[in-house]
Short mmCIF file of C-alpha atoms in Angstrom, two decimals:
data_model
loop_
_atom_site.label_atom_id
_atom_site.label_comp_id
_atom_site.label_asym_id
_atom_site.label_seq_id
_atom_site.Cartn_x
_atom_site.Cartn_y
_atom_site.Cartn_z
CA UNK A 1 112.77 20.28 80.38
CA UNK A 2 114.21 17.45 77.86
CA UNK A 3 112.78 17.17 74.09
CA UNK A 4 114.66 14.08 73.19
CA UNK A 5 111.70 11.36 71.24
CA UNK A 6 112.86 8.56 69.29
CA UNK A 7 112.74 9.93 65.87
CA UNK A 8 110.95 7.67 63.35
CA UNK A 9 110.70 9.65 60.00
CA UNK A 10 107.88 7.82 57.57
CA UNK A 11 109.32 10.68 54.34
CA UNK A 12 112.95 8.88 54.73
CA UNK A 13 113.82 5.16 53.30
CA UNK A 14 116.58 4.98 55.98
CA UNK A 15 114.36 6.22 58.80
CA UNK A 16 111.30 3.91 57.48
CA UNK A 17 113.41 1.04 57.41
CA UNK A 18 114.65 0.56 60.73
CA UNK A 19 111.89 1.36 62.09
CA UNK A 20 110.11 -1.88 59.93
CA UNK A 21 112.94 -3.35 61.55
CA UNK A 22 112.52 -3.20 64.80
CA UNK A 23 109.33 -3.75 64.62
CA UNK A 24 110.64 -6.73 63.31
CA UNK A 25 112.37 -7.96 66.44
CA UNK A 26 109.75 -6.80 68.60
CA UNK A 27 107.26 -10.01 66.62
CA UNK A 28 110.76 -11.86 66.71
CA UNK A 29 109.92 -11.34 70.14
CA UNK A 30 106.32 -11.85 70.75
CA UNK A 31 106.07 -8.65 71.77
CA UNK A 32 102.70 -8.68 71.75
CA UNK A 33 99.58 -7.88 73.64
CA UNK A 34 99.03 -12.15 73.51
CA UNK A 35 102.86 -12.69 74.37
CA UNK A 36 102.74 -10.47 77.13
CA UNK A 37 99.67 -12.38 78.77
CA UNK A 38 101.48 -15.65 77.83
CA UNK A 39 104.62 -14.29 79.42
CA UNK A 40 103.23 -13.00 82.56
CA UNK A 41 100.23 -15.27 83.43
CA UNK A 42 96.91 -13.42 84.29
CA UNK A 43 97.67 -12.34 87.70
CA UNK A 44 100.83 -10.51 86.88
CA UNK A 45 99.41 -8.81 83.80
CA UNK A 46 96.37 -7.11 85.79
CA UNK A 47 98.91 -6.57 88.61
CA UNK A 48 101.16 -4.35 85.24
CA UNK A 49 97.55 -2.37 84.79
CA UNK A 50 97.58 -1.37 88.02
CA UNK A 51 101.00 -0.20 87.80
CA UNK A 52 101.73 -2.71 90.14
CA UNK A 53 105.78 -3.93 88.82
CA UNK A 54 107.38 -7.01 91.46
CA UNK A 55 104.67 -9.35 89.88
CA UNK A 56 106.06 -8.77 86.46
CA UNK A 57 109.60 -8.79 87.49
CA UNK A 58 109.20 -11.71 88.82
CA UNK A 59 108.44 -13.26 85.84
CA UNK A 60 110.92 -11.46 83.52
CA UNK A 61 114.08 -13.45 85.43
CA UNK A 62 115.20 -14.92 82.28
CA UNK A 63 117.52 -13.37 79.92
CA UNK A 64 115.13 -14.38 76.88
CA UNK A 65 114.82 -11.13 74.15
CA UNK A 66 110.88 -11.35 75.06
CA UNK A 67 112.09 -10.25 78.35
CA UNK A 68 114.29 -8.01 77.99
CA UNK A 69 111.72 -5.84 75.90
CA UNK A 70 109.03 -5.57 79.30
CA UNK A 71 111.22 -4.68 81.35
CA UNK A 72 112.58 -2.15 79.05
CA UNK A 73 109.77 -0.41 77.25
CA UNK A 74 107.25 -1.58 80.62
CA UNK A 75 109.08 -1.49 83.45
CA UNK A 76 111.27 0.69 82.23
CA UNK A 77 113.97 -1.00 84.03
CA UNK A 78 118.09 -0.75 82.45
CA UNK A 79 119.62 -3.42 80.83
CA UNK A 80 122.65 -4.31 79.60
CA UNK A 81 123.80 -3.03 76.07
CA UNK A 82 124.82 -6.33 74.09
CA UNK A 83 121.25 -8.89 76.11
CA UNK A 84 119.51 -5.73 74.51
CA UNK A 85 121.63 -6.25 70.81
CA UNK A 86 120.34 -9.75 71.36
CA UNK A 87 116.76 -8.49 71.80
CA UNK A 88 116.23 -6.02 68.46
CA UNK A 89 118.67 -4.29 66.60
CA UNK A 90 120.74 -2.37 68.83
CA UNK A 91 122.19 0.56 66.70
CA UNK A 92 119.67 1.22 65.15
CA UNK A 93 117.11 2.00 68.58
CA UNK A 94 120.00 3.69 69.48
CA UNK A 95 120.86 6.15 66.13
CA UNK A 96 116.62 6.81 66.29
CA UNK A 97 116.78 7.39 70.45
CA UNK A 98 114.49 4.87 71.10
CA UNK A 99 117.37 3.51 73.30
CA UNK A 100 120.48 5.95 75.54
CA UNK A 101 123.15 4.31 76.66
CA UNK A 102 123.59 4.95 80.36
CA UNK A 103 127.33 3.11 81.06
CA UNK A 104 127.68 -0.20 79.66
CA UNK A 105 123.64 -0.48 80.05
CA UNK A 106 120.89 0.73 77.50
CA UNK A 107 117.27 1.82 78.97
CA UNK A 108 114.08 3.18 77.14
CA UNK A 109 113.34 6.53 76.17
CA UNK A 110 109.03 6.21 75.93
CA UNK A 111 107.52 3.96 77.19
CA UNK A 112 106.19 1.15 74.20
CA UNK A 113 102.96 -0.29 75.00
CA UNK A 114 101.54 -3.76 73.02
CA UNK A 115 97.81 -3.56 71.58
CA UNK A 116 96.20 -5.70 69.66
CA UNK A 117 93.81 -3.93 66.72
CA UNK A 118 90.36 -4.62 66.30
CA UNK A 119 91.06 -7.86 63.16
CA UNK A 120 94.26 -9.41 65.32
CA UNK A 121 96.71 -7.01 64.25
CA UNK A 122 99.53 -6.37 66.55
CA UNK A 123 99.98 -3.02 67.51
CA UNK A 124 102.45 -0.37 69.69
CA UNK A 125 101.38 2.99 71.36
CA UNK A 126 104.10 5.62 71.76
CA UNK A 127 104.15 7.40 75.03
CA UNK A 128 105.80 9.22 77.84
CA UNK A 129 108.08 7.31 79.91
CA UNK A 130 105.49 6.09 82.86
CA UNK A 131 102.35 7.00 80.94
CA UNK A 132 100.95 4.14 79.74
CA UNK A 133 98.73 2.06 80.88
CA UNK A 134 101.52 -1.45 82.06
CA UNK A 135 103.67 1.41 82.34
CA UNK A 136 105.98 1.23 85.96
CA UNK A 137 105.77 3.95 87.15
CA UNK A 138 102.20 5.57 86.83
CA UNK A 139 101.71 9.32 85.82
CA UNK A 140 102.25 10.33 89.03
CA UNK A 141 106.99 9.61 88.47
CA UNK A 142 106.06 9.88 85.03
CA UNK A 143 107.44 13.79 85.26
CA UNK A 144 110.91 12.91 85.99
CA UNK A 145 111.44 9.22 85.03
CA UNK A 146 110.91 11.43 81.34
CA UNK A 147 112.30 14.60 82.42
CA UNK A 148 109.53 16.63 80.91
CA UNK A 149 107.22 18.92 82.48
CA UNK A 150 104.53 17.45 84.03
CA UNK A 151 102.07 19.79 81.56
CA UNK A 152 102.89 18.43 78.91
CA UNK A 153 102.50 14.44 79.57
CA UNK A 154 101.69 12.56 76.78
CA UNK A 155 99.77 9.53 77.83
CA UNK A 156 98.87 6.16 76.06
CA UNK A 157 95.51 3.88 75.64
CA UNK A 158 93.51 4.45 78.80
CA UNK A 159 90.03 2.76 79.26
CA UNK A 160 88.62 6.57 77.73
CA UNK A 161 90.89 5.19 75.07
CA UNK A 162 89.99 1.84 73.89
CA UNK A 163 85.91 2.92 74.15
CA UNK A 164 86.10 5.43 71.56
CA UNK A 165 88.18 3.41 69.99
CA UNK A 166 85.21 0.72 70.38
CA UNK A 167 82.91 3.20 69.60
CA UNK A 168 83.97 4.89 66.60
CA UNK A 169 81.83 4.08 63.07
CA UNK A 170 84.24 1.59 61.03
CA UNK A 171 83.11 2.08 57.37
CA UNK A 172 85.01 3.22 54.74
CA UNK A 173 85.75 6.55 54.27
CA UNK A 174 87.37 9.50 52.54
CA UNK A 175 89.00 11.75 55.60
CA UNK A 176 88.55 11.29 59.27
CA UNK A 177 89.76 13.81 61.77
CA UNK A 178 91.42 13.16 65.15
CA UNK A 179 91.22 16.21 67.32
CA UNK A 180 93.24 15.82 70.05
CA UNK A 181 95.19 12.85 69.38
CA UNK A 182 97.15 12.45 71.75
CA UNK A 183 99.72 9.03 71.67
CA UNK A 184 97.71 8.93 68.54
CA UNK A 185 95.78 5.64 68.70
CA UNK A 186 92.01 6.66 67.26
CA UNK A 187 94.35 8.01 64.22
CA UNK A 188 95.82 4.47 64.66
CA UNK A 189 92.06 2.90 64.48
CA UNK A 190 90.99 5.38 60.78
CA UNK A 191 93.82 4.56 59.39
CA UNK A 192 92.72 0.89 58.83
CA UNK A 193 89.46 2.35 57.44
CA UNK A 194 90.34 6.00 56.15
CA UNK A 195 92.42 7.02 53.26
CA UNK A 196 93.39 10.25 54.35
CA UNK A 197 93.59 10.95 58.60
CA UNK A 198 94.32 13.96 59.67
CA UNK A 199 95.41 14.26 63.43
CA UNK A 200 95.87 17.29 65.42
CA UNK A 201 97.03 18.71 69.06
CA UNK A 202 97.49 21.57 71.00
CA UNK A 203 100.64 19.96 72.54
CA UNK A 204 103.77 19.35 69.79
CA UNK A 205 104.98 16.67 72.28
CA UNK A 206 101.56 14.46 71.32
CA UNK A 207 102.00 14.81 67.74
CA UNK A 208 105.61 13.24 67.41
CA UNK A 209 104.58 10.57 69.56
CA UNK A 210 101.73 9.49 67.46
CA UNK A 211 103.94 9.51 64.33
CA UNK A 212 106.04 6.70 66.10
CA UNK A 213 102.55 5.01 67.31
CA UNK A 214 101.35 4.86 63.75
CA UNK A 215 105.43 3.76 62.75
CA UNK A 216 106.05 1.44 64.36
CA UNK A 217 102.58 0.14 63.99
CA UNK A 218 102.62 -0.18 59.92
CA UNK A 219 100.38 2.26 59.43
CA UNK A 220 100.42 4.65 56.82
CA UNK A 221 100.99 8.50 58.33
CA UNK A 222 98.79 11.29 59.57
CA UNK A 223 98.79 14.64 58.12
CA UNK A 224 99.40 16.10 62.16
CA UNK A 225 99.01 19.47 63.27
CA UNK A 226 98.68 21.74 66.11
CA UNK A 227 96.66 23.75 67.53
CA UNK A 228 93.11 23.61 69.44
CA UNK A 229 89.66 22.11 68.41
CA UNK A 230 88.56 22.81 64.94
CA UNK A 231 91.52 26.04 63.95
CA UNK A 232 94.56 24.19 62.56
CA UNK A 233 91.61 22.66 60.11
CA UNK A 234 90.01 25.66 59.07
CA UNK A 235 86.70 25.14 56.38
CA UNK A 236 87.77 21.49 55.45
CA UNK A 237 85.20 18.86 56.07
CA UNK A 238 85.59 15.30 57.27
CA UNK A 239 83.17 11.92 57.08
CA UNK A 240 84.44 11.57 60.14
CA UNK A 241 84.92 13.13 63.51
CA UNK A 242 86.61 11.40 66.25
CA UNK A 243 87.72 12.94 69.67
CA UNK A 244 89.28 12.17 72.99
CA UNK A 245 89.36 15.77 73.97
CA UNK A 246 90.22 17.17 77.07
CA UNK A 247 88.00 17.09 78.77
CA UNK A 248 88.23 16.97 82.60
CA UNK A 249 85.93 20.16 84.72
CA UNK A 250 89.22 21.35 87.01
CA UNK A 251 90.05 25.04 88.60
CA UNK A 252 92.60 26.29 85.92
CA UNK A 253 94.49 23.91 83.37
CA UNK A 254 97.44 22.07 84.72
CA UNK A 255 97.30 19.64 83.31
CA UNK A 256 97.50 19.11 78.89
CA UNK A 257 96.22 16.11 78.58
CA UNK A 258 92.98 16.48 80.29
CA UNK A 259 92.27 20.26 80.94
CA UNK A 260 90.95 22.08 77.95
CA UNK A 261 91.59 25.72 79.01
CA UNK A 262 87.85 26.31 78.97
CA UNK A 263 85.10 27.09 82.40
CA UNK A 264 83.42 24.01 83.33
CA UNK A 265 82.23 21.94 80.57
CA UNK A 266 82.31 24.66 78.10
CA UNK A 267 84.62 23.23 76.14
CA UNK A 268 82.60 19.89 74.92
CA UNK A 269 79.40 22.21 74.62
CA UNK A 270 82.07 23.84 72.02
CA UNK A 271 83.67 20.92 70.18
CA UNK A 272 80.10 19.35 70.25
CA UNK A 273 78.77 22.42 68.76
CA UNK A 274 81.08 22.95 66.30
CA UNK A 275 81.07 19.33 64.98
CA UNK A 276 78.66 19.67 62.04
CA UNK A 277 80.41 22.93 60.61
CA UNK A 278 83.52 19.97 59.59
CA UNK A 279 81.36 17.04 58.57
CA UNK A 280 79.85 16.21 55.05
CA UNK A 281 76.69 15.17 54.77
CA UNK A 282 75.80 11.91 56.30
CA UNK A 283 79.25 11.89 58.51
CA UNK A 284 79.96 10.83 62.17
CA UNK A 285 81.64 13.01 65.16
CA UNK A 286 82.00 10.24 67.98
CA UNK A 287 83.55 11.78 70.78
CA UNK A 288 83.59 11.35 74.85
CA UNK A 289 82.88 14.11 76.73
CA UNK A 290 82.19 15.35 80.41
CA UNK A 291 78.94 17.60 81.89
CA UNK A 292 78.30 19.04 84.83
CA UNK A 293 74.63 18.04 86.37
CA UNK A 294 73.62 21.65 87.66
CA UNK A 295 71.25 22.87 90.59
CA UNK A 296 67.44 23.02 88.97
CA UNK A 297 68.76 22.33 85.52
CA UNK A 298 67.67 18.62 84.04
CA UNK A 299 71.12 17.43 82.72
CA UNK A 300 69.80 15.81 79.78
CA UNK A 301 67.80 19.56 78.52
CA UNK A 302 71.81 20.78 79.53
CA UNK A 303 73.19 18.57 77.09
CA UNK A 304 70.58 18.35 74.63
CA UNK A 305 70.94 22.77 73.53
CA UNK A 306 74.78 21.43 72.79
CA UNK A 307 73.79 19.65 69.26
CA UNK A 308 74.35 21.64 66.16
CA UNK A 309 71.33 22.34 63.47
CA UNK A 310 71.33 19.90 60.97
CA UNK A 311 72.66 16.81 63.41
CA UNK A 312 70.93 14.34 64.79
CA UNK A 313 72.64 12.68 67.92
CA UNK A 314 72.95 10.09 70.75
CA UNK A 315 73.92 11.26 73.62
CA UNK A 316 74.61 8.11 76.61
CA UNK A 317 75.26 9.01 79.91
CA UNK A 318 77.25 6.37 81.13
CA UNK A 319 79.10 7.11 85.19
CA UNK A 320 77.80 10.43 87.33
CA UNK A 321 80.09 11.46 90.41
CA UNK A 322 79.17 13.42 93.09
CA UNK A 323 81.77 17.07 92.98
CA UNK A 324 83.81 15.34 96.03
CA UNK A 325 84.77 11.56 93.98
CA UNK A 326 84.85 13.64 90.75
CA UNK A 327 87.84 15.58 92.61
CA UNK A 328 89.43 13.26 94.38
CA UNK A 329 89.82 10.87 90.85
CA UNK A 330 91.26 13.55 89.27
CA UNK A 331 93.56 14.69 92.23
CA UNK A 332 94.35 11.37 92.14
CA UNK A 333 95.05 10.97 88.45
CA UNK A 334 97.72 14.41 88.53
CA UNK A 335 99.72 12.52 91.32
CA UNK A 336 98.39 15.73 93.69
CA UNK A 337 97.57 12.88 96.34
CA UNK A 338 101.34 13.07 96.57
CA UNK A 339 101.97 16.30 97.65
CA UNK A 340 101.72 18.00 101.22
CA UNK A 341 98.70 17.16 103.12
CA UNK A 342 97.99 21.15 102.89
CA UNK A 343 98.40 21.75 99.10
CA UNK A 344 96.21 18.54 98.60
CA UNK A 345 93.84 20.19 101.36
CA UNK A 346 94.36 23.51 98.64
CA UNK A 347 94.00 22.14 95.24
CA UNK A 348 91.13 20.17 96.58
CA UNK A 349 89.66 23.08 97.63
CA UNK A 350 89.96 25.18 94.87
CA UNK A 351 88.06 22.07 92.45
CA UNK A 352 84.64 22.68 95.41
CA UNK A 353 85.69 26.63 95.30
CA UNK A 354 85.06 26.16 91.29
CA UNK A 355 82.04 23.62 91.73
CA UNK A 356 80.20 25.85 93.59
CA UNK A 357 80.68 29.13 91.96
CA UNK A 358 79.25 27.61 89.05
CA UNK A 359 76.71 25.10 91.52
CA UNK A 360 76.87 22.01 90.01
CA UNK A 361 76.48 19.22 92.12
CA UNK A 362 77.86 15.91 89.84
CA UNK A 363 79.89 15.67 86.74
CA UNK A 364 78.46 12.80 84.04
CA UNK A 365 80.48 10.99 81.80
CA UNK A 366 79.95 9.75 78.76
CA UNK A 367 79.28 9.06 74.47
CA UNK A 368 78.38 11.42 72.07
CA UNK A 369 77.33 11.23 68.57
CA UNK A 370 76.33 13.30 65.66
CA UNK A 371 75.50 12.44 62.75
CA UNK A 372 74.63 15.16 60.00
CA UNK A 373 71.95 14.01 57.94
CA UNK A 374 70.37 17.78 57.36
CA UNK A 375 67.13 16.68 59.29
CA UNK A 376 64.72 19.63 59.91
CA UNK A 377 63.53 17.49 62.46
CA UNK A 378 66.54 15.61 63.25
CA UNK A 379 66.75 12.88 66.09
CA UNK A 380 68.00 13.75 69.71
CA UNK A 381 68.19 10.44 72.23
CA UNK A 382 69.34 11.91 75.22
CA UNK A 383 69.45 8.28 77.90
CA UNK A 384 71.44 7.25 81.07
CA UNK A 385 73.05 3.36 80.94
CA UNK A 386 75.03 2.65 83.25
CA UNK A 387 75.30 -0.73 82.31
CA UNK A 388 77.20 -3.22 80.91
CA UNK A 389 77.24 -2.83 76.80
CA UNK A 390 79.01 -5.33 73.72
CA UNK A 391 82.41 -3.59 72.40
CA UNK A 392 83.06 -2.72 69.52
CA UNK A 393 79.62 -0.92 69.49
CA UNK A 394 80.19 1.06 65.92
CA UNK A 395 77.28 -1.03 64.41
CA UNK A 396 75.56 -0.90 66.97
CA UNK A 397 76.12 2.58 66.31
CA UNK A 398 75.20 3.12 62.75
CA UNK A 399 72.13 0.54 63.29
CA UNK A 400 70.34 3.22 65.99
CA UNK A 401 70.65 6.44 63.20
CA UNK A 402 69.11 3.13 60.38
CA UNK A 403 65.82 2.98 62.90
CA UNK A 404 65.76 6.69 63.89
CA UNK A 405 65.86 7.05 59.97
CA UNK A 406 62.98 4.35 59.62
CA UNK A 407 60.90 5.95 62.56
CA UNK A 408 60.91 9.69 61.26
CA UNK A 409 59.30 7.99 57.47
CA UNK A 410 57.05 6.18 58.84
CA UNK A 411 52.89 7.47 59.89
CA UNK A 412 51.29 4.82 62.42
CA UNK A 413 49.48 3.55 58.64
CA UNK A 414 52.59 2.67 57.94
CA UNK A 415 53.98 1.23 60.01
CA UNK A 416 50.85 -2.01 60.43
CA UNK A 417 51.89 -2.61 56.95
CA UNK A 418 55.29 -3.15 58.16
CA UNK A 419 57.26 -6.68 57.99
CA UNK A 420 59.68 -6.72 61.26
CA UNK A 421 62.13 -9.10 62.85
CA UNK A 422 62.91 -9.67 66.03
CA UNK A 423 66.59 -9.11 66.18
CA UNK A 424 68.85 -11.82 67.05
CA UNK A 425 69.71 -13.17 70.83
CA UNK A 426 66.71 -11.49 72.19
CA UNK A 427 65.27 -14.16 74.86
CA UNK A 428 61.94 -12.66 77.09
CA UNK A 429 62.47 -13.28 80.38
CA UNK A 430 58.66 -13.90 82.59
CA UNK A 431 59.33 -12.78 86.46
CA UNK A 432 56.63 -13.47 89.30
CA UNK A 433 56.43 -15.58 91.90
CA UNK A 434 56.35 -18.95 92.28
CA UNK A 435 53.60 -21.05 91.28
CA UNK A 436 51.47 -18.11 90.00
CA UNK A 437 49.05 -18.67 86.66
CA UNK A 438 50.42 -15.27 85.39
CA UNK A 439 53.83 -13.73 85.27
CA UNK A 440 53.99 -10.37 86.65
CA UNK A 441 56.18 -9.18 84.44
CA UNK A 442 57.74 -10.01 81.69
CA UNK A 443 60.95 -8.63 80.17
CA UNK A 444 62.54 -8.92 76.87
CA UNK A 445 66.14 -8.79 76.69
CA UNK A 446 69.38 -8.22 74.52
CA UNK A 447 72.36 -9.38 74.56
CA UNK A 448 74.10 -7.72 71.57
CA UNK A 449 74.62 -3.74 71.42
CA UNK A 450 73.39 -2.34 74.37
CA UNK A 451 72.34 -4.99 76.06
CA UNK A 452 69.20 -3.47 76.49
CA UNK A 453 66.22 -4.95 79.30
CA UNK A 454 62.40 -3.76 78.51
CA UNK A 455 58.92 -4.47 80.11
CA UNK A 456 55.96 -5.30 77.78
CA UNK A 457 52.90 -6.22 77.77
CA UNK A 458 51.29 -10.22 77.11
CA UNK A 459 49.81 -8.52 73.57
CA UNK A 460 53.80 -6.80 73.58
CA UNK A 461 55.52 -10.42 73.93
CA UNK A 462 53.46 -12.35 72.12
CA UNK A 463 53.71 -9.76 68.89
CA UNK A 464 57.62 -9.55 69.02
CA UNK A 465 57.04 -13.79 69.57
CA UNK A 466 55.74 -13.93 66.04
CA UNK A 467 57.95 -11.44 64.23
CA UNK A 468 59.88 -13.23 61.54
CA UNK A 469 59.03 -11.06 58.56
CA UNK A 470 56.83 -12.84 57.49
CA UNK A 471 53.04 -10.97 57.96
CA UNK A 472 52.52 -7.36 58.05
CA UNK A 473 51.95 -6.83 61.56
CA UNK A 474 48.48 -5.37 61.48
CA UNK A 475 47.67 -8.99 60.36
CA UNK A 476 49.67 -10.42 63.46
CA UNK A 477 47.88 -7.55 65.64
CA UNK A 478 44.22 -8.81 64.52
CA UNK A 479 45.19 -12.05 65.50
CA UNK A 480 46.54 -11.55 69.14
CA UNK A 481 42.97 -9.33 69.07
CA UNK A 482 41.06 -12.92 68.55
CA UNK A 483 43.30 -14.75 71.12
CA UNK A 484 42.15 -12.41 73.91
CA UNK A 485 39.23 -11.76 72.86
CA UNK A 486 39.96 -7.66 72.57
CA UNK A 487 38.43 -5.75 69.61
CA UNK A 488 41.15 -5.74 67.13
CA UNK A 489 40.95 -2.22 66.09
CA UNK A 490 41.50 -0.55 69.40
CA UNK A 491 44.50 -2.66 69.91
CA UNK A 492 45.67 -1.05 66.50
CA UNK A 493 44.48 2.13 67.84
CA UNK A 494 47.20 1.46 70.83
CA UNK A 495 49.69 -0.71 69.55
CA UNK A 496 51.69 1.87 67.28
CA UNK A 497 53.58 3.44 70.16
CA UNK A 498 54.29 0.22 71.46
CA UNK A 499 55.94 -0.92 68.25
CA UNK A 500 57.39 2.08 68.12
CA UNK A 501 59.58 1.65 71.34
CA UNK A 502 60.41 -1.81 69.97
CA UNK A 503 62.31 -0.65 66.94
CA UNK A 504 63.98 2.00 68.18
CA UNK A 505 65.29 0.06 71.03
CA UNK A 506 66.79 -2.89 69.15
CA UNK A 507 64.24 -5.56 69.52
CA UNK A 508 62.06 -5.49 66.33
CA UNK A 509 64.37 -4.68 62.92
CA UNK A 510 61.79 -3.61 59.78
CA UNK A 511 61.96 -5.93 57.82
CA UNK A 512 62.24 -4.09 53.70
CA UNK A 513 59.75 -6.19 51.67
CA UNK A 514 60.39 -5.71 47.13
#
């Protein structure tokens, strides 16, 4: 198995200088996310994300530096040595192993994909050949392209990576842990707001790729440690833990990047249940996970049992697939659909056999966020939300837990004495038959964050519409009672539950009074 990878040693001044010159050349050629879109155009750019390379090859027939870099690092096409020299510091790249000579031509040893940071930074994610989204061949061809055992391949950025990056809380912290770092995308994000970043992975090649990603992107080096789950960090504690773990529920552990090696959803359960021991007070653990839908069990009850004592939790199921869809998805992901019909059928049957043995009817995919609150009455929210959301969601995550704190500490009397304001960009929709005097129902809809929608009655709509922070809730309800001819005491008694729901879902925000 080939283990040749580029070198980017942050402790070596000469190596650091060579990496900096490569980074400057990439910037000078506009080998950035925006530069790619400008060069390729939207259709070819989108096709490349589907591993369809013909439109991008047509768009890079010129001999400019950007066309050269796209052909080298995204399309994995060899180019003439002199053409490469015009685009980047050729001798540096050969010395450090980013490029390899092939006669009069040079070729890339790794995928380098431009990636735009949250504040407009130009970053690059380094992964195995064919393993970046928008790479040339896709994972099925990567084994031959990289000369690496497929089980040890290191992937680039995909939809799961960007989802987690957008979900993570981005407040400044002292220590952050990226558990299962892969190509280092989460560590790269964390380096922007954490004083110290530790990144772990069971695959030693992944740690080397993470170091390359950080160095090429100009980020501080991370503390890289090899090992499974929390083993590499001992009893250390962190303010933020993020993980895009190998959560796929599969028979066996053929592919390190996706198969955790534990039965069913035990890997995700173990990670969640052990997280509290590695969080500082007030710290967050955020991860992506799969969980089984087991016959005779409610999936909500199943994942709720994973939450460790002393932690609040917000668990969101984003998608559900039946076992046949799930097996087919990951068989294609691993390139098994390219095997012979008998081999494919045998592997497919093994997946279904595994699910049948575990009485699994479907698999859920979603997000899990823990916050170590230390509360003896923790808030654990488990919900299904398959609808579009606004990324990034880090601020919405913080706001969710702040609302849980408020509701936990506020009884009904204090709630009615409280002041609230309608959240930004909430709109009201009235639904009913044309010409009807009154709507059948009223819907409040958010255009930010989770983009929730909820039905409310006339009192709820009127209450929300008046909330601007100036009047206490009880006085608003008294005024509404007078308008609708209802007993104000009765209205005060039955409305707090509805107000709590509007607060919990983010439609109303408590206003602090001096």
